[in-house]
Short mmCIF file of C-alpha atoms and ligand atoms in Angstrom, two decimals:
data_model
loop_
_atom_site.label_atom_id
_atom_site.label_comp_id
_atom_site.label_asym_id
_atom_site.label_seq_id
_atom_site.Cartn_x
_atom_site.Cartn_y
_atom_site.Cartn_z
CA MET A 34 21.50 13.59 -10.90
CA PHE A 35 21.89 12.28 -7.24
CA GLU A 36 19.57 8.69 -7.44
CA LEU A 37 17.98 7.54 -5.19
CA GLN A 38 20.00 4.23 -4.36
CA ASP A 39 21.22 1.84 -1.45
CA ALA A 40 24.69 -0.05 -0.71
CA PHE A 41 23.38 -2.48 -2.17
CA ALA A 42 22.85 -1.22 -5.30
CA ARG A 43 18.81 -0.98 -5.04
CA LYS A 44 17.61 1.76 -7.04
CA PHE A 45 13.98 3.69 -5.16
CA HIS A 46 11.83 5.07 -7.85
CA TYR A 47 9.08 4.78 -6.26
CA LEU A 48 7.82 6.53 -2.74
CA ARG A 49 5.11 5.42 -0.86
CA LEU A 50 3.41 9.11 1.53
CA SER A 51 1.32 8.54 4.65
CA VAL A 52 -0.88 12.00 4.43
CA THR A 53 -3.09 11.01 7.56
CA ASP A 54 -3.03 7.66 10.25
CA VAL A 55 -6.69 8.00 10.98
CA CYS A 56 -8.62 5.83 9.73
CA ASN A 57 -12.06 5.19 9.99
CA PHE A 58 -12.47 1.11 9.26
CA ARG A 59 -11.54 -1.29 11.99
CA CYS A 60 -9.86 -4.12 10.45
CA GLN A 61 -8.55 -7.54 12.31
CA TYR A 62 -5.09 -7.11 11.16
CA CYS A 63 -4.15 -3.08 11.63
CA LEU A 64 -7.23 -0.34 13.93
CA PRO A 65 -9.08 -3.48 15.80
CA ASP A 66 -10.33 -1.36 18.57
CA GLY A 67 -10.74 1.88 15.76
CA TYR A 68 -8.28 4.61 15.75
CA LYS A 69 -6.90 6.79 18.71
CA PRO A 70 -6.56 10.69 17.62
CA ASP A 71 -3.31 11.83 19.16
CA GLY A 72 -3.97 15.26 20.09
CA ARG A 73 0.06 16.13 19.26
CA LYS A 74 0.02 14.32 16.17
CA SER A 75 -0.16 16.95 13.11
CA PHE A 76 0.16 15.63 9.63
CA LEU A 77 1.60 16.77 6.13
CA THR A 78 0.29 19.98 4.98
CA LEU A 79 -0.11 20.88 0.84
CA ASP A 80 3.04 23.19 0.71
CA GLU A 81 5.10 20.15 3.17
CA ILE A 82 3.96 17.95 0.66
CA ARG A 83 5.08 19.48 -2.55
CA ARG A 84 8.49 19.84 -1.59
CA LEU A 85 8.93 16.28 -0.21
CA THR A 86 7.80 15.04 -3.45
CA ARG A 87 9.88 17.86 -6.03
CA ALA A 88 13.07 16.13 -3.15
CA PHE A 89 12.37 13.28 -4.44
CA ALA A 90 10.87 13.94 -7.76
CA ALA A 91 14.84 15.98 -7.76
CA MET A 92 16.04 12.89 -6.79
CA GLY A 93 15.21 9.43 -9.65
CA THR A 94 11.55 9.53 -8.28
CA ASN A 95 9.00 8.91 -10.32
CA LYS A 96 6.02 6.80 -8.74
CA VAL A 97 4.11 7.88 -5.74
CA ARG A 98 1.20 6.29 -3.35
CA ILE A 99 -0.29 8.17 -0.96
CA THR A 100 -1.43 6.28 1.26
CA GLY A 101 -3.02 6.20 5.29
CA GLY A 102 -4.41 5.45 7.68
CA GLU A 103 -7.32 6.33 4.67
CA PRO A 104 -5.99 9.30 2.60
CA SER A 105 -9.90 10.33 1.49
CA LEU A 106 -10.91 10.43 4.60
CA ARG A 107 -8.44 14.27 4.30
CA LYS A 108 -10.39 16.94 3.15
CA ASP A 109 -7.77 18.45 0.75
CA PHE A 110 -6.90 14.71 -0.50
CA THR A 111 -8.05 15.53 -4.08
CA ALA A 112 -5.47 18.28 -4.38
CA ILE A 113 -3.29 16.53 -2.29
CA ILE A 114 -3.56 14.64 -5.67
CA GLU A 115 -3.16 17.52 -7.81
CA THR A 116 -0.36 18.21 -6.36
CA VAL A 117 2.16 16.05 -6.17
CA ALA A 118 0.81 14.70 -10.52
CA ALA A 119 1.97 18.46 -11.51
CA THR A 120 5.62 18.05 -9.52
CA PRO A 121 8.15 17.11 -12.69
CA GLY A 122 9.90 13.67 -13.20
CA ILE A 123 6.79 12.45 -11.28
CA ARG A 124 5.18 10.20 -13.78
CA LYS A 125 2.49 8.06 -12.22
CA VAL A 126 0.30 8.54 -9.38
CA ALA A 127 -1.30 5.48 -6.93
CA THR A 128 -3.55 5.29 -3.66
CA THR A 129 -5.04 3.34 -1.84
CA THR A 130 -7.08 3.24 0.19
CA ASN A 131 -10.57 1.89 1.32
CA GLY A 132 -12.47 2.35 -1.13
CA TYR A 133 -15.09 4.09 1.25
CA ARG A 134 -15.82 7.61 -0.71
CA MET A 135 -14.83 6.45 -4.15
CA ALA A 136 -18.66 6.05 -5.61
CA ARG A 137 -19.35 9.92 -4.52
CA GLN A 138 -15.18 11.09 -5.54
CA VAL A 139 -13.30 8.88 -7.34
CA ALA A 140 -14.13 10.95 -11.14
CA ASP A 141 -12.16 13.88 -9.67
CA TRP A 142 -9.67 11.76 -8.05
CA ARG A 143 -9.37 11.09 -11.30
CA ARG A 144 -9.05 14.60 -13.32
CA ALA A 145 -6.38 15.83 -10.61
CA GLY A 146 -4.57 12.91 -11.68
CA LEU A 147 -4.62 9.82 -9.91
CA SER A 148 -3.60 7.06 -12.65
CA ALA A 149 -4.42 3.46 -10.28
CA ILE A 150 -6.33 2.93 -7.32
CA ASN A 151 -5.24 0.18 -5.42
CA VAL A 152 -8.93 -1.22 -2.99
CA SER A 153 -8.98 -2.98 0.14
CA VAL A 154 -11.38 -5.68 -0.25
CA ASP A 155 -10.87 -8.11 2.42
CA SER A 156 -14.13 -10.23 1.32
CA LEU A 157 -16.40 -10.73 -0.92
CA ASP A 158 -19.06 -11.98 0.98
CA SER A 159 -20.57 -8.96 2.37
CA ARG A 160 -20.44 -10.20 6.73
CA MET A 161 -17.73 -11.38 6.68
CA PHE A 162 -16.38 -7.99 5.08
CA HIS A 163 -18.44 -6.73 7.94
CA GLN A 164 -16.60 -9.22 10.50
CA ILE A 165 -12.80 -8.69 9.13
CA THR A 166 -13.29 -4.66 8.46
CA GLY A 167 -15.62 -3.60 11.63
CA GLU A 168 -18.10 -1.61 8.80
CA ASN A 169 -20.49 -3.10 6.69
CA ARG A 170 -19.84 -0.88 3.67
CA PHE A 171 -19.40 -3.31 1.54
CA GLN A 172 -21.95 -2.94 -1.04
CA GLU A 173 -20.12 1.04 -0.66
CA VAL A 174 -16.71 -0.39 -1.66
CA MET A 175 -18.09 -2.44 -4.86
CA ALA A 176 -20.16 0.22 -6.20
CA GLY A 177 -17.07 2.50 -6.22
CA ILE A 178 -14.47 0.28 -6.90
CA ASP A 179 -17.84 0.24 -10.28
CA ALA A 180 -17.30 4.42 -10.23
CA ALA A 181 -13.76 3.91 -10.65
CA PHE A 182 -14.43 2.36 -14.03
CA ALA A 183 -16.50 4.73 -15.15
CA ALA A 184 -14.49 7.61 -14.06
CA GLY A 185 -11.52 5.71 -17.24
CA PHE A 186 -9.23 3.56 -14.68
CA GLU A 187 -9.15 0.29 -17.62
CA GLN A 188 -7.70 -2.12 -14.50
CA VAL A 189 -8.59 -2.20 -10.72
CA LYS A 190 -6.25 -3.37 -8.41
CA VAL A 191 -7.66 -5.32 -5.43
CA ASN A 192 -5.37 -6.22 -1.99
CA THR A 193 -7.52 -8.87 0.06
CA VAL A 194 -5.26 -9.46 2.81
CA LEU A 195 -5.33 -14.00 3.63
CA MET A 196 -7.23 -15.08 7.30
CA ARG A 197 -7.16 -18.17 7.92
CA GLY A 198 -10.69 -19.68 9.07
CA LEU A 199 -12.33 -16.24 7.74
CA ASN A 200 -11.60 -15.63 3.69
CA ASP A 201 -9.03 -18.25 2.68
CA GLY A 202 -12.44 -20.68 1.03
CA GLU A 203 -13.09 -17.80 -1.22
CA LEU A 204 -10.51 -18.39 -4.34
CA GLY A 205 -13.21 -19.48 -6.36
CA ARG A 206 -15.02 -16.65 -5.84
CA PHE A 207 -12.13 -14.13 -5.89
CA LEU A 208 -11.34 -15.93 -9.02
CA ALA A 209 -15.76 -16.02 -10.89
CA TRP A 210 -14.74 -12.12 -10.11
CA ILE A 211 -12.22 -11.36 -11.82
CA LYS A 212 -13.34 -13.47 -15.68
CA ASP A 213 -14.67 -10.77 -16.69
CA ASN A 214 -13.53 -7.71 -14.66
CA PRO A 215 -10.07 -5.76 -15.18
CA ILE A 216 -9.40 -6.42 -12.00
CA GLN A 217 -5.65 -7.50 -10.35
CA LEU A 218 -6.53 -9.27 -6.86
CA ARG A 219 -3.38 -9.07 -4.86
CA PHE A 220 -3.10 -11.54 -1.79
CA ILE A 221 -1.65 -10.43 0.93
CA GLU A 222 -0.05 -12.35 3.80
CA LEU A 223 -0.43 -11.05 6.69
CA MET A 224 2.21 -9.78 8.85
CA GLN A 225 2.91 -9.76 12.25
CA THR A 226 2.42 -5.75 13.00
CA GLY A 227 3.80 -4.92 17.29
CA GLU A 228 0.32 -4.35 19.05
CA MET A 229 -0.54 -8.08 16.99
CA ASP A 230 -1.26 -10.89 19.97
CA GLU A 231 -2.18 -14.50 19.28
CA LEU A 232 -3.72 -12.79 15.69
CA PHE A 233 -0.73 -13.13 13.01
CA SER A 234 -0.50 -17.03 14.32
CA ARG A 235 -4.43 -17.64 13.91
CA HIS A 236 -5.23 -16.59 11.04
CA HIS A 237 -1.31 -16.69 9.12
CA VAL A 238 -1.87 -18.30 5.63
CA ARG A 239 1.38 -18.39 3.53
CA GLY A 240 1.06 -16.83 -0.55
CA ALA A 241 2.66 -20.30 -1.66
CA LEU A 242 -0.64 -22.49 -1.17
CA ILE A 243 -2.35 -19.71 -3.06
CA LYS A 244 0.36 -19.89 -5.96
CA GLU A 245 0.71 -23.14 -6.27
CA GLN A 246 -3.46 -24.24 -6.37
CA LEU A 247 -2.84 -20.83 -9.22
CA LEU A 248 -0.32 -22.92 -10.64
CA HIS A 249 -2.17 -26.34 -11.13
CA ALA A 250 -5.19 -24.39 -12.14
CA GLY A 251 -3.15 -23.34 -15.01
CA TRP A 252 -1.96 -19.93 -13.99
CA GLN A 253 1.04 -18.05 -15.80
CA GLN A 254 3.64 -16.27 -14.18
CA LYS A 255 4.26 -12.28 -15.07
CA VAL A 256 8.20 -11.33 -15.60
CA ARG A 257 8.17 -8.47 -12.84
CA ALA A 258 8.25 -4.98 -14.59
CA HIS A 259 11.25 -1.99 -13.00
CA SER A 260 8.57 0.31 -11.33
CA ASP A 261 6.94 -2.59 -10.30
CA GLY A 262 5.58 -3.03 -6.80
CA PRO A 263 5.58 -6.08 -4.66
CA ALA A 264 3.24 -8.14 -5.95
CA GLU A 265 4.52 -11.90 -7.60
CA VAL A 266 1.56 -10.74 -10.91
CA PHE A 267 0.02 -14.36 -12.40
CA TRP A 268 -1.74 -14.35 -15.25
CA HIS A 269 -5.27 -17.26 -17.24
CA PRO A 270 -5.84 -16.69 -21.34
CA ASP A 271 -9.80 -17.80 -19.76
CA TYR A 272 -9.74 -14.58 -17.49
CA VAL A 273 -9.67 -10.97 -17.71
CA GLY A 274 -8.25 -9.86 -14.21
CA GLU A 275 -4.76 -11.02 -13.44
CA ILE A 276 -3.81 -12.62 -9.83
CA GLY A 277 -0.74 -10.74 -7.32
CA LEU A 278 0.48 -12.50 -4.42
CA ILE A 279 2.25 -10.30 -2.37
CA MET A 280 4.63 -12.46 0.86
CA PRO A 281 6.77 -10.11 3.11
CA TYR A 282 8.13 -13.42 4.33
CA ALA A 283 8.79 -15.13 0.55
CA LYS A 284 12.47 -15.67 0.53
CA ASP A 285 14.59 -12.57 -1.89
CA PHE A 286 11.26 -10.24 -1.12
CA CYS A 287 13.77 -7.51 -0.56
CA ALA A 288 16.22 -8.34 -3.12
CA SER A 289 13.77 -6.56 -5.20
CA CYS A 290 12.83 -3.78 -2.55
CA ASN A 291 11.81 -0.24 -4.58
CA ARG A 292 10.24 2.10 -2.45
CA LEU A 293 10.85 4.46 0.48
CA ARG A 294 8.18 5.46 3.13
CA VAL A 295 7.48 8.75 4.28
CA SER A 296 4.98 8.77 7.00
CA SER A 297 2.19 10.98 7.82
CA VAL A 298 3.93 13.21 10.31
CA GLY A 299 7.53 13.13 7.72
CA LYS A 300 9.23 10.35 8.74
CA LEU A 301 12.36 8.68 6.12
CA HIS A 302 10.91 5.08 6.97
CA LEU A 303 13.73 2.76 4.38
CA CYS A 304 11.56 -0.05 5.46
CA LEU A 305 7.77 -1.24 6.78
CA PHE A 306 9.40 -2.56 9.35
CA GLY A 307 11.94 -2.46 12.18
CA GLU A 308 13.57 1.23 12.82
CA GLN A 309 12.65 4.63 14.48
CA GLY A 310 12.61 6.76 10.76
CA VAL A 311 14.29 9.60 9.16
CA GLU A 312 12.77 12.94 10.69
CA LEU A 313 12.49 15.43 6.77
CA ARG A 314 9.63 17.42 8.82
CA ASP A 315 13.05 20.43 9.90
CA LEU A 316 13.49 20.92 5.93
CA LEU A 317 9.47 20.92 4.69
CA ALA A 318 9.14 23.63 6.35
CA GLU A 319 10.67 26.51 3.16
CA ASP A 320 11.45 26.17 -0.19
CA GLY A 321 14.80 26.92 0.17
CA HIS A 322 15.70 23.58 1.76
CA GLN A 323 15.73 20.92 -1.37
CA ALA A 324 19.47 20.23 -1.69
CA ALA A 325 19.59 20.46 2.75
CA LEU A 326 16.30 17.85 1.98
CA GLN A 327 18.64 16.09 -0.66
CA LEU A 328 21.48 15.46 1.16
CA ARG A 329 20.00 13.89 4.12
CA LEU A 330 18.03 11.57 1.54
CA ARG A 331 21.16 9.92 0.78
CA GLN A 332 22.53 10.47 3.97
CA ALA A 333 19.93 7.79 5.30
CA LEU A 334 19.77 5.60 2.49
CA ALA A 335 23.35 4.17 2.68
CA ASP A 336 22.07 2.85 6.10
CA LYS A 337 19.26 1.19 3.86
CA LYS A 338 18.91 -2.67 5.01
CA ALA A 339 19.20 -6.22 3.44
CA THR A 340 16.38 -7.39 4.81
CA HIS A 341 13.53 -6.74 7.17
CA PHE A 342 14.73 -10.00 8.91
CA LEU A 343 10.83 -10.27 10.14
CA HIS A 344 11.74 -14.43 8.97
CA GLN A 345 13.78 -14.17 12.66
CA GLY A 346 10.26 -12.89 13.96
CA GLN A 347 10.96 -9.38 14.33
CA THR A 348 8.45 -6.77 14.02
CA GLY A 349 10.08 -4.35 15.15
CA MET A 350 8.64 -0.54 15.94
CA THR A 351 5.78 -0.59 14.16
CA PRO A 352 2.89 -1.01 16.02
CA HIS A 353 0.51 -1.45 12.88
CA LEU A 354 0.01 -0.75 9.37
CA ALA A 355 -1.60 1.97 10.14
CA SER A 356 1.13 4.13 11.35
CA ILE A 357 3.74 4.83 8.45
CA GLY A 358 1.58 3.89 5.12
CA GLY A 359 0.78 0.38 4.80
N1 SAM B 90 -7.08 2.08 4.50
C1 SAM B 90 -6.78 2.12 3.71
C2 SAM B 90 -6.69 0.55 2.76
O1 SAM B 90 -7.08 0.51 3.79
O2 SAM B 90 -6.36 0.00 2.00
C3 SAM B 90 -4.44 1.69 2.47
C4 SAM B 90 -3.90 1.46 3.77
S1 SAM B 90 -3.94 0.21 4.28
C5 SAM B 90 -2.32 0.17 6.55
C6 SAM B 90 -3.07 -0.60 3.13
C7 SAM B 90 -3.24 -1.26 3.54
O3 SAM B 90 -2.52 -2.88 3.94
C8 SAM B 90 -4.72 -2.34 2.87
O4 SAM B 90 -4.52 -3.10 2.18
C9 SAM B 90 -4.54 -3.57 4.28
O5 SAM B 90 -5.15 -4.37 3.87
C10 SAM B 90 -3.08 -3.80 4.42
N2 SAM B 90 -2.55 -4.03 5.58
C11 SAM B 90 -2.83 -3.38 6.91
N3 SAM B 90 -2.25 -4.51 7.60
C12 SAM B 90 -2.12 -5.85 7.32
C13 SAM B 90 -1.25 -6.10 8.14
N4 SAM B 90 -1.22 -6.25 9.29
N5 SAM B 90 -0.59 -7.81 7.30
C14 SAM B 90 -1.14 -6.96 5.78
N6 SAM B 90 -2.15 -6.04 5.60
C15 SAM B 90 -1.49 -5.38 6.14
#
């Protein structure tokens, strides 16, 4: 088997697959004016997703994260989970969701084979949640997290984008929340994308500041495992939950990159930032193109760059994260 590996000897066992660009939230840092439908776009079908996952799995991918846009807006979302989970070689199927459908559907997702779930919760104050996400759905999302535990998930990961002047005073509240709950709370540094104006300079907070506070309060850093995502994870003997920090601007963030992305229209993105993507869709129409698809993936990987160059202020081609599955 040829494994997905780049010129820097990084291996890629983890695929982030976007299944739609559509989102029903209007997060200030992503789609503040809401999703604008683009009639020309058609998102990957279930069959295309099946062929794509098969090719990646044949090349060593064992974990797939289904994302978007808001992936649970797809009517066939449960079938997508089932299809990905049934692919030989795939051991872990995760999703990232805004959580608004979880209370009603998370048990079905679990039965379909979902093994891990990340929910975005930018504030524990319902008014602030509304202000950041554009939607007054805090209670629904929290009920969704309860439903995930009730459905049998042992841990839920929560994504919180750190924003100065909005939620950056909530550390104490978040810590109290995870004291007795098996939640891995992941603070994500705000990333600058192509459509952002002054929002980044107004609200960006360095994750390193939180790291200092955590270490000071007795939190300890865990050793990173091979299939882990991009977070630095911290634990504390008095807490059931954990804290993750995702700091894309930190030195060496890219050195441990183990992720590839495929957009909702079937383009391979070697990095969240900075390139146009490699077309795969022409090879997804039939089962017979598997060998050609694998060859294209292999050739594309030879071009993956060492880093995203965000440090140099490059925001690249990515207008907002919903467009290629953040
Ligand atoms: N709709 C789903 C959700 O809300 O989680 C999945 C897609 S969303 C693009 C994935 C994650 O990216 C969310 O946790 C969101 O907060 C995060 N995100 C989006 N834009 C971001 C940005 N500019 N900087 C940091 N995180 C961002």
